[in-house]
């Protein structure tokens, strides 16, 4: 049973196992399908490999859910003589977590036994639950419009009337399930340029610090780090500071910072 898992998706992740039950006798019979854990105890829920992710199981025949018995992890199925039935066991993630990117596994067993017979199943099928967490990283700027997302977003930091040494702080809220790369690129190499101004105007220099560490805006800058493995993620303060302002020409001055977060 393969579950493709995205810890930051809104939809619930699900996997399935399909198999066929054959009645080879000459009479109708009722059987029980039992899902067993590593201790051979019936179960309807499983935490996958200590990941914090809880999967709940259900069974159906065609479009109809199989009737559960009073014992969790046991479903009843009626079979006519000489007939077969297709059964699907579904595993649905009911509790999310942020496991490390990669493959997480757990072993179960599907058994078939006589209805109401608590003895060893007459037939068994090993079931390996494989949860694959895709590498994911998301970011948004706290205080700006928008939420965590996969696409680009635009935020504005307004200094108002510009002045020397003026500072503004925003927060980059990031979350990832693997090592992440955060990059920053300034369109004007760390200078605010007058909108509509000539190309030879020098503009106004400004600087940036991320978590109190200098960010070199004169070139491509990147930081490789390990975000906490949680749905909340972490907030990184980004401080922007205007340099010395002299007798600049009147107008609107701006720069564009392209900030990207990616999973490695």
Short mmCIF file of C-alpha atoms in Angstrom, two decimals:
data_model
loop_
_atom_site.label_atom_id
_atom_site.label_comp_id
_atom_site.label_asym_id
_atom_site.label_seq_id
_atom_site.Cartn_x
_atom_site.Cartn_y
_atom_site.Cartn_z
CA UNK A 1 0.00 0.00 0.00
CA UNK A 2 1.68 3.17 -1.23
CA UNK A 3 0.73 6.54 0.25
CA UNK A 4 2.12 9.62 -1.46
CA UNK A 5 2.26 12.09 1.42
CA UNK A 6 2.53 15.87 1.35
CA UNK A 7 2.58 17.18 4.94
CA UNK A 8 1.52 20.67 3.85
CA UNK A 9 -1.37 19.70 1.55
CA UNK A 10 -4.97 20.36 2.57
CA UNK A 11 -6.28 17.05 1.15
CA UNK A 12 -5.97 13.81 3.09
CA UNK A 13 -3.52 11.27 1.68
CA UNK A 14 -4.74 7.74 0.97
CA UNK A 15 -3.44 4.40 -0.25
CA UNK A 16 -5.13 1.14 -1.24
CA UNK A 17 -4.57 -2.60 -1.37
CA UNK A 18 -6.79 -4.68 -3.68
CA UNK A 19 -7.08 -8.49 -3.56
CA UNK A 20 -9.58 -11.26 -4.38
CA UNK A 21 -11.22 -13.73 -2.00
CA UNK A 22 -12.33 -17.06 -3.56
CA UNK A 23 -14.93 -19.46 -2.15
CA UNK A 24 -13.84 -22.87 -3.44
CA UNK A 25 -16.40 -24.81 -1.44
CA UNK A 26 -19.79 -26.06 -2.65
CA UNK A 27 -21.78 -23.99 -0.20
CA UNK A 28 -22.26 -20.37 0.72
CA UNK A 29 -20.03 -19.14 3.51
CA UNK A 30 -19.35 -16.10 5.63
CA UNK A 31 -15.75 -15.15 6.33
CA UNK A 32 -13.92 -12.53 8.31
CA UNK A 33 -11.17 -10.37 6.92
CA UNK A 34 -8.79 -9.35 9.67
CA UNK A 35 -6.03 -6.76 9.58
CA UNK A 36 -3.22 -7.57 12.01
CA UNK A 37 -0.24 -5.62 13.30
CA UNK A 38 3.26 -6.95 14.00
CA UNK A 39 2.00 -8.54 17.24
CA UNK A 40 -0.75 -10.34 15.28
CA UNK A 41 -3.43 -8.23 16.96
CA UNK A 42 -6.29 -6.90 14.85
CA UNK A 43 -6.22 -3.17 14.29
CA UNK A 44 -7.84 -0.36 12.31
CA UNK A 45 -5.19 2.27 12.99
CA UNK A 46 -1.44 2.43 12.60
CA UNK A 47 1.30 4.97 13.27
CA UNK A 48 3.74 4.60 10.39
CA UNK A 49 7.29 3.99 11.61
CA UNK A 50 7.14 6.39 14.60
CA UNK A 51 6.56 9.25 12.16
CA UNK A 52 3.62 10.73 14.07
CA UNK A 53 1.38 10.03 11.06
CA UNK A 54 -1.71 7.99 11.93
CA UNK A 55 -3.42 5.91 9.23
CA UNK A 56 -6.97 4.52 9.62
CA UNK A 57 -8.08 1.49 7.61
CA UNK A 58 -11.43 0.52 6.11
CA UNK A 59 -12.52 -2.29 3.77
CA UNK A 60 -15.05 -2.47 0.96
CA UNK A 61 -16.40 -4.86 -1.63
CA UNK A 62 -17.06 -2.91 -4.81
CA UNK A 63 -18.75 0.33 -3.81
CA UNK A 64 -20.10 -1.06 -0.53
CA UNK A 65 -18.23 -0.80 2.74
CA UNK A 66 -17.83 -4.11 4.53
CA UNK A 67 -19.59 -4.42 7.85
CA UNK A 68 -17.12 -4.20 10.73
CA UNK A 69 -17.43 -6.65 13.59
CA UNK A 70 -17.32 -5.72 17.25
CA UNK A 71 -13.56 -6.27 17.11
CA UNK A 72 -11.57 -3.43 15.51
CA UNK A 73 -9.84 -4.50 12.32
CA UNK A 74 -12.26 -7.33 11.49
CA UNK A 75 -14.78 -7.13 8.61
CA UNK A 76 -17.43 -9.66 7.56
CA UNK A 77 -17.87 -10.84 3.98
CA UNK A 78 -20.52 -13.23 2.59
CA UNK A 79 -19.54 -15.40 -0.37
CA UNK A 80 -21.79 -17.58 -2.50
CA UNK A 81 -20.55 -21.06 -3.41
CA UNK A 82 -17.88 -21.06 -6.07
CA UNK A 83 -17.85 -17.28 -6.27
CA UNK A 84 -15.13 -14.71 -5.70
CA UNK A 85 -15.18 -11.15 -4.40
CA UNK A 86 -12.82 -8.24 -4.90
CA UNK A 87 -11.87 -6.52 -1.68
CA UNK A 88 -10.11 -3.17 -1.26
CA UNK A 89 -8.53 -2.10 2.01
CA UNK A 90 -7.96 1.66 2.14
CA UNK A 91 -5.55 3.50 4.41
CA UNK A 92 -6.41 7.15 5.08
CA UNK A 93 -4.14 9.55 6.94
CA UNK A 94 -6.19 10.91 9.86
CA UNK A 95 -3.40 12.60 11.81
CA UNK A 96 -0.75 14.68 10.08
CA UNK A 97 2.86 15.26 11.04
CA UNK A 98 6.03 16.43 9.31
CA UNK A 99 8.29 13.41 8.90
CA UNK A 100 11.63 13.75 7.18
CA UNK A 101 11.40 13.54 3.41
CA UNK A 102 11.75 10.00 2.12
CA UNK A 103 10.31 6.53 2.62
CA UNK A 104 8.65 5.34 5.83
CA UNK A 105 7.41 1.74 6.17
CA UNK A 106 5.29 -0.47 8.43
CA UNK A 107 4.33 -4.15 8.12
CA UNK A 108 0.83 -5.54 8.57
CA UNK A 109 -0.90 -8.81 7.68
CA UNK A 110 -4.30 -9.38 6.07
CA UNK A 111 -5.91 -12.68 7.10
CA UNK A 112 -9.02 -14.65 6.08
CA UNK A 113 -10.80 -16.86 8.63
CA UNK A 114 -14.19 -18.39 9.28
CA UNK A 115 -16.89 -16.08 10.59
CA UNK A 116 -16.60 -15.89 14.36
CA UNK A 117 -13.58 -18.18 14.39
CA UNK A 118 -10.79 -16.68 16.46
CA UNK A 119 -8.27 -19.29 15.36
CA UNK A 120 -5.33 -18.71 13.06
CA UNK A 121 -6.47 -17.38 9.63
CA UNK A 122 -6.69 -19.99 6.88
CA UNK A 123 -5.00 -17.62 4.44
CA UNK A 124 -2.78 -14.59 4.94
CA UNK A 125 -1.37 -11.82 2.81
CA UNK A 126 1.53 -9.60 3.92
CA UNK A 127 0.79 -5.90 3.71
CA UNK A 128 3.61 -3.36 3.65
CA UNK A 129 2.42 0.19 4.16
CA UNK A 130 4.83 2.57 2.41
CA UNK A 131 4.45 6.27 3.11
CA UNK A 132 6.61 8.43 0.89
CA UNK A 133 7.01 12.02 2.04
CA UNK A 134 7.88 14.21 -0.91
CA UNK A 135 10.51 16.92 -0.19
CA UNK A 136 8.53 20.08 0.48
CA UNK A 137 9.33 23.66 1.50
CA UNK A 138 6.98 26.63 1.83
CA UNK A 139 7.33 30.27 2.83
CA UNK A 140 5.32 33.41 3.34
CA UNK A 141 6.08 36.90 4.65
CA UNK A 142 4.34 37.59 7.92
CA UNK A 143 2.41 40.84 7.89
CA UNK A 144 1.81 40.72 4.14
CA UNK A 145 -1.20 39.43 2.27
CA UNK A 146 -1.12 35.70 1.57
CA UNK A 147 -0.47 32.42 3.34
CA UNK A 148 1.85 29.45 2.98
CA UNK A 149 1.82 28.45 -0.66
CA UNK A 150 3.69 26.98 -3.59
CA UNK A 151 3.43 29.92 -5.98
CA UNK A 152 5.09 33.34 -5.90
CA UNK A 153 3.64 36.14 -3.79
CA UNK A 154 4.33 39.87 -3.63
CA UNK A 155 4.78 41.87 -0.45
CA UNK A 156 5.69 45.52 0.00
CA UNK A 157 7.89 47.06 2.65
CA UNK A 158 7.07 50.78 2.82
CA UNK A 159 9.62 53.15 4.37
CA UNK A 160 7.39 56.18 3.86
CA UNK A 161 9.47 59.35 3.59
CA UNK A 162 12.97 58.07 3.25
CA UNK A 163 15.59 58.90 5.90
CA UNK A 164 19.10 57.80 6.75
CA UNK A 165 19.35 54.64 8.88
CA UNK A 166 15.61 53.97 8.73
CA UNK A 167 14.86 50.29 9.45
CA UNK A 168 11.94 48.00 8.75
CA UNK A 169 11.50 44.39 9.89
CA UNK A 170 9.41 41.62 8.36
CA UNK A 171 9.40 37.90 9.14
CA UNK A 172 9.93 35.05 6.70
CA UNK A 173 7.82 32.20 7.99
CA UNK A 174 9.22 28.98 6.59
CA UNK A 175 8.52 25.29 6.97
CA UNK A 176 10.03 22.24 5.33
CA UNK A 177 10.42 18.51 5.85
CA UNK A 178 14.02 18.41 4.66
CA UNK A 179 17.14 20.55 4.35
CA UNK A 180 16.18 23.87 2.75
CA UNK A 181 17.85 26.51 0.61
CA UNK A 182 16.87 30.16 1.05
CA UNK A 183 18.14 32.55 -1.61
CA UNK A 184 17.93 36.33 -1.96
CA UNK A 185 18.58 38.36 -5.12
CA UNK A 186 18.32 42.15 -5.39
CA UNK A 187 17.28 43.50 -8.79
CA UNK A 188 19.39 46.63 -8.22
CA UNK A 189 22.27 45.01 -6.27
CA UNK A 190 21.25 46.52 -2.95
CA UNK A 191 20.19 49.99 -4.09
CA UNK A 192 16.84 51.77 -4.19
CA UNK A 193 16.47 53.35 -7.62
CA UNK A 194 14.22 56.28 -8.51
CA UNK A 195 11.29 55.15 -10.59
CA UNK A 196 11.51 56.78 -14.03
CA UNK A 197 15.05 57.97 -13.32
CA UNK A 198 18.02 57.87 -15.66
CA UNK A 199 20.18 54.78 -15.83
CA UNK A 200 23.23 56.62 -14.51
CA UNK A 201 21.56 57.66 -11.25
CA UNK A 202 23.31 55.99 -8.34
CA UNK A 203 20.25 55.43 -6.17
CA UNK A 204 20.23 54.93 -2.41
CA UNK A 205 22.10 52.04 -0.83
CA UNK A 206 20.42 49.81 1.73
CA UNK A 207 21.37 46.65 3.58
CA UNK A 208 19.66 43.48 4.79
CA UNK A 209 20.11 41.08 7.70
CA UNK A 210 18.42 37.72 8.09
CA UNK A 211 18.28 36.50 11.69
CA UNK A 212 20.94 39.17 12.44
CA UNK A 213 23.31 37.74 9.82
CA UNK A 214 24.32 40.07 6.91
CA UNK A 215 22.83 39.35 3.51
CA UNK A 216 25.06 40.42 0.60
CA UNK A 217 22.66 42.16 -1.79
CA UNK A 218 25.37 42.91 -4.35
CA UNK A 219 25.21 39.31 -5.63
CA UNK A 220 23.25 36.09 -5.41
CA UNK A 221 23.06 35.07 -1.75
CA UNK A 222 21.91 31.75 -0.31
CA UNK A 223 21.68 29.98 3.03
CA UNK A 224 21.39 26.22 3.58
CA UNK A 225 19.66 25.35 6.85
CA UNK A 226 17.51 22.83 8.71
CA UNK A 227 14.01 24.13 9.51
CA UNK A 228 12.20 22.44 12.41
CA UNK A 229 10.08 19.48 11.28
CA UNK A 230 6.72 20.91 12.26
CA UNK A 231 3.57 22.28 10.66
CA UNK A 232 4.21 25.65 12.33
CA UNK A 233 7.75 25.95 10.94
CA UNK A 234 9.86 28.87 12.10
CA UNK A 235 9.94 32.66 11.66
CA UNK A 236 13.13 34.37 10.47
CA UNK A 237 13.43 38.13 11.02
CA UNK A 238 14.48 40.06 7.92
CA UNK A 239 15.75 43.59 8.69
CA UNK A 240 16.11 46.18 5.94
CA UNK A 241 18.08 49.34 6.69
CA UNK A 242 18.47 52.48 4.56
CA UNK A 243 22.02 53.83 4.20
CA UNK A 244 23.06 57.47 4.12
CA UNK A 245 20.55 59.70 2.32
CA UNK A 246 21.89 62.95 0.82
CA UNK A 247 20.24 65.48 -1.47
CA UNK A 248 18.47 62.92 -3.64
CA UNK A 249 16.05 63.91 -6.35
CA UNK A 250 12.39 63.79 -5.38
CA UNK A 251 10.47 60.69 -6.40
CA UNK A 252 9.61 57.12 -5.56
CA UNK A 253 12.59 54.84 -4.88
CA UNK A 254 12.32 51.07 -4.92
CA UNK A 255 14.04 47.74 -5.40
CA UNK A 256 12.76 44.19 -5.88
CA UNK A 257 14.07 41.36 -3.71
CA UNK A 258 13.44 37.89 -5.05
CA UNK A 259 13.38 35.50 -2.09
CA UNK A 260 13.09 31.79 -2.82
CA UNK A 261 12.82 28.77 -0.54
CA UNK A 262 13.42 25.30 -1.95
CA UNK A 263 13.75 21.79 -0.60
CA UNK A 264 17.07 20.04 -1.12
#
